[in-house]
Coordinates of C-alpha atoms in Angstrom, one line a residue:
M1 CA 132.5 100.0 87.1
N2 CA 130.8 102.3 84.7
N3 CA 129.8 99.8 82.7
T4 CA 127.9 97.8 85.4
L5 CA 125.9 100.9 86.6
T6 CA 125.1 101.4 82.6
K7 CA 123.8 98.0 82.8
L8 CA 122.0 98.3 85.8
Y9 CA 120.3 101.4 84.8
A10 CA 119.5 100.1 81.3
L11 CA 118.0 96.8 82.9
S12 CA 116.0 98.8 85.4
L13 CA 114.8 101.5 82.5
S14 CA 113.6 98.1 80.4
T15 CA 111.6 96.8 83.5
L16 CA 109.7 99.9 84.3
L17 CA 109.2 100.5 80.2
W18 CA 107.8 96.9 80.1
G19 CA 105.6 97.5 83.6
S20 CA 104.2 100.8 81.9
V21 CA 103.1 98.5 79.0
A22 CA 102.0 95.3 80.6
L23 CA 99.8 96.8 83.5
P24 CA 97.3 98.4 81.3
T25 CA 97.2 95.4 79.2
M26 CA 96.3 93.4 82.4
A27 CA 93.8 96.1 83.2
Q28 CA 92.2 96.0 80.1
E29 CA 91.8 92.1 80.3
A30 CA 90.2 92.4 83.7
L31 CA 87.6 94.6 82.5
R32 CA 86.3 92.0 80.0
T33 CA 83.3 91.2 82.0
L34 CA 79.8 90.5 80.8
T35 CA 76.6 91.0 83.6
V36 CA 73.6 89.2 83.1
T37 CA 70.4 88.8 85.3
G38 CA 68.6 85.8 85.4
R39 CA 65.1 85.2 86.7
G40 CA 63.5 81.8 88.2
T41 CA 59.9 81.3 89.7
E42 CA 58.5 78.4 91.7
A43 CA 54.4 78.2 92.1
V44 CA 53.2 76.6 95.5
T45 CA 49.9 75.9 96.8
A46 CA 48.7 78.5 99.3
T47 CA 47.4 75.9 102.4
L48 CA 47.0 78.9 105.1
A49 CA 44.7 81.5 105.4
Q50 CA 45.4 85.0 107.5
V51 CA 42.1 86.5 108.8
T52 CA 41.2 89.7 110.5
L53 CA 37.6 90.1 111.7
G54 CA 35.7 91.2 114.6
V55 CA 32.7 93.2 115.8
E56 CA 31.4 96.6 115.5
V57 CA 28.6 98.3 117.7
R58 CA 26.9 101.2 118.0
G59 CA 24.8 102.9 120.8
R60 CA 24.0 105.6 122.7
T61 CA 26.3 105.5 125.8
A62 CA 29.7 104.6 126.3
Q63 CA 28.8 101.9 128.6
E64 CA 26.2 100.5 126.5
V65 CA 28.6 100.1 123.3
Q66 CA 31.2 98.8 125.5
Q67 CA 29.2 96.1 127.1
D68 CA 27.9 94.8 123.7
V69 CA 31.0 95.0 122.3
A70 CA 32.7 92.6 124.7
R71 CA 29.5 90.2 124.8
K72 CA 30.0 89.9 121.0
A73 CA 33.6 89.6 121.0
N74 CA 33.7 86.6 123.6
A75 CA 31.2 84.6 121.6
V76 CA 33.1 85.0 118.5
L77 CA 36.5 84.2 120.3
A78 CA 34.6 81.2 121.9
V79 CA 33.9 80.0 118.3
L80 CA 37.5 80.3 117.2
R81 CA 38.9 78.7 120.2
G82 CA 36.7 75.8 119.2
R83 CA 37.8 75.6 115.7
E84 CA 41.4 75.3 116.9
V85 CA 42.9 78.4 115.0
S86 CA 46.2 79.2 115.6
Q87 CA 48.3 82.7 116.4
L88 CA 44.9 84.2 117.7
Q89 CA 45.3 87.8 118.9
T90 CA 43.7 90.9 119.6
T91 CA 44.6 93.4 116.6
G92 CA 42.3 96.2 117.6
L93 CA 40.2 97.4 120.3
S94 CA 38.4 100.8 120.2
L95 CA 35.6 103.1 121.9
T96 CA 35.2 106.5 120.1
P97 CA 32.5 108.9 120.2
D98 CA 30.0 109.5 117.0
Y99 CA 29.1 112.7 115.9
Q100 CA 26.9 114.1 113.4
F101 CA 26.8 117.5 112.1
S102 CA 24.0 119.8 111.6
N103 CA 23.4 123.7 111.0
N104 CA 27.5 123.5 111.2
Q105 CA 27.3 122.2 114.7
R106 CA 28.9 118.8 115.7
L107 CA 26.4 116.8 117.9
L108 CA 27.3 113.9 119.9
V109 CA 24.7 111.2 119.1
G110 CA 26.3 108.1 120.7
Y111 CA 29.4 106.0 120.4
I112 CA 31.0 103.2 118.1
G113 CA 32.9 100.3 119.8
R114 CA 34.8 97.9 117.6
N115 CA 37.0 94.6 118.8
T116 CA 39.1 93.0 116.3
V117 CA 41.2 90.0 116.0
S118 CA 43.6 87.9 113.6
F119 CA 44.1 84.2 113.6
R120 CA 45.6 81.5 110.8
L121 CA 44.1 78.4 109.9
P122 CA 44.0 76.0 107.0
S123 CA 42.6 77.5 103.8
D124 CA 40.1 74.8 103.3
R125 CA 38.2 75.7 106.6
V126 CA 38.1 79.3 106.0
G127 CA 34.5 79.6 104.4
A128 CA 33.1 77.4 107.4
L129 CA 34.5 79.2 109.8
L130 CA 33.6 82.6 108.5
D131 CA 30.2 81.7 108.5
A132 CA 30.4 80.5 112.3
A133 CA 31.9 83.7 113.4
V134 CA 29.0 85.7 111.6
Q135 CA 26.6 83.8 113.2
A136 CA 28.2 84.0 116.7
G137 CA 28.2 87.9 116.0
A138 CA 31.1 88.9 113.9
T139 CA 30.1 92.2 111.7
T140 CA 33.3 93.0 110.1
I141 CA 35.9 90.8 107.7
D142 CA 38.5 93.0 107.6
S143 CA 40.9 91.0 105.5
I144 CA 41.6 87.6 104.5
S145 CA 45.4 86.7 102.8
F146 CA 46.7 83.2 101.9
T147 CA 50.0 82.1 102.3
A148 CA 51.9 78.7 103.0
P149 CA 54.3 77.3 105.7
D150 CA 57.8 78.8 106.1
T151 CA 59.4 75.4 105.3
T152 CA 57.2 74.9 102.1
L153 CA 58.3 78.8 101.1
A154 CA 62.0 78.1 101.8
A155 CA 62.0 75.0 99.7
A156 CA 60.5 77.2 96.7
Q157 CA 63.0 79.9 97.4
R158 CA 65.9 77.5 96.5
T159 CA 64.3 76.3 93.3
A160 CA 63.5 79.7 92.3
L161 CA 67.2 80.6 93.0
Q162 CA 68.4 77.3 90.9
R163 CA 66.5 78.2 88.2
A164 CA 67.5 82.1 88.3
T165 CA 71.0 81.0 88.2
Q166 CA 70.7 78.6 85.3
D167 CA 68.7 81.5 83.6
A168 CA 71.7 83.6 83.9
Q169 CA 74.1 81.4 83.0
S170 CA 72.2 80.5 79.7
Q171 CA 71.9 83.9 78.7
A172 CA 75.7 84.6 79.2
Q173 CA 76.4 81.7 76.9
A174 CA 74.3 82.2 74.4
V175 CA 75.7 86.2 74.1
L176 CA 79.7 84.9 74.2
S177 CA 79.1 82.1 71.9
A178 CA 77.4 84.6 69.2
L179 CA 80.3 86.8 69.6
N180 CA 82.6 83.5 69.5
L181 CA 84.1 84.0 72.8
Q182 CA 84.3 82.0 75.8
P183 CA 83.5 82.3 79.5
R184 CA 86.3 82.4 82.0
Q185 CA 84.9 82.6 85.4
V186 CA 82.2 84.1 87.3
V187 CA 83.6 87.2 89.3
S188 CA 80.6 88.3 91.0
I189 CA 77.3 86.8 92.2
Q190 CA 74.2 89.3 93.4
I191 CA 71.0 87.3 95.0
N192 CA 67.9 88.9 95.0
Q193 CA 64.7 86.8 96.5
A194 CA 61.6 87.7 97.7
T195 CA 58.9 86.0 99.5
P196 CA 55.5 86.2 97.9
P197 CA 53.1 88.7 99.6
P198 CA 50.1 87.0 101.0
S199 CA 47.3 87.2 98.4
P200 CA 44.3 89.2 99.8
V201 CA 40.8 89.0 99.8
R202 CA 38.3 91.5 101.0
F203 CA 34.6 91.8 101.7
A204 CA 32.3 92.8 104.4
A205 CA 30.3 90.4 106.1
P206 CA 26.7 91.5 105.4
A207 CA 27.5 90.7 101.5
M208 CA 28.3 87.2 102.1
A209 CA 26.3 84.5 100.6
D210 CA 24.4 81.6 103.3
S211 CA 27.6 79.4 102.2
T212 CA 30.8 81.2 101.8
P213 CA 33.3 79.8 99.0
V214 CA 36.7 80.6 99.6
V215 CA 39.6 79.7 97.2
A216 CA 42.9 79.9 98.0
G217 CA 44.8 79.3 94.7
E218 CA 48.8 79.5 94.1
L219 CA 51.6 81.7 95.3
E220 CA 54.4 82.5 93.0
V221 CA 57.9 82.7 94.7
A222 CA 60.5 84.5 92.7
A223 CA 64.2 84.9 92.5
T224 CA 66.8 86.8 90.5
V225 CA 70.2 86.3 90.5
T226 CA 73.0 88.8 88.8
L227 CA 76.3 87.2 87.5
Q228 CA 79.4 88.9 86.4
I229 CA 81.6 86.8 84.3
S230 CA 85.0 87.5 82.7
Y231 CA 85.9 86.4 78.9

């Protein structure tokens, strides 16, 4: 009976000692990882333009200014609707006092009225539409930015992600090969993709030429992929 207990105790002690040695070894193997980040890009043609423009009027009375703003804004809207722009909406409407300072006194000299709208249209139609809007009464062109349809951007994002993944794998293979090591498996993946910000163009209406040239250019969609690879 004592021999049996002695054997069981020796077996248990042996198991514990083996576990105390083997577990750190496996833990050390689990920490053998390489982290690499790959980058991929895809260029797309900017075929859409987002435009913000409006009218600004100064006058002596609030009623006079408001009526003038309404008249000019309606004329501009008629032009925009006739050109079948999309996503047309009012983005700003204001009527504020106009003050001047003289001898440390603030004097009310009139009012300033503004009405701004934004809309979207194909980029190859921007120049002609801006000319028509200014002729109709628009006095400010606040911003123009270029983008592409959502489906085009989504396809570009997928391509950029594929290229980023291939770039990360290529980096890992180069490093491990130089060290005579072999990759085992990908243990974690982190993705960071971004839609390109619209490309802005800013200018004031009075500075435009008789025929306004507008060049949309290209957008770059970029993505990064971080891989943690065991070896």
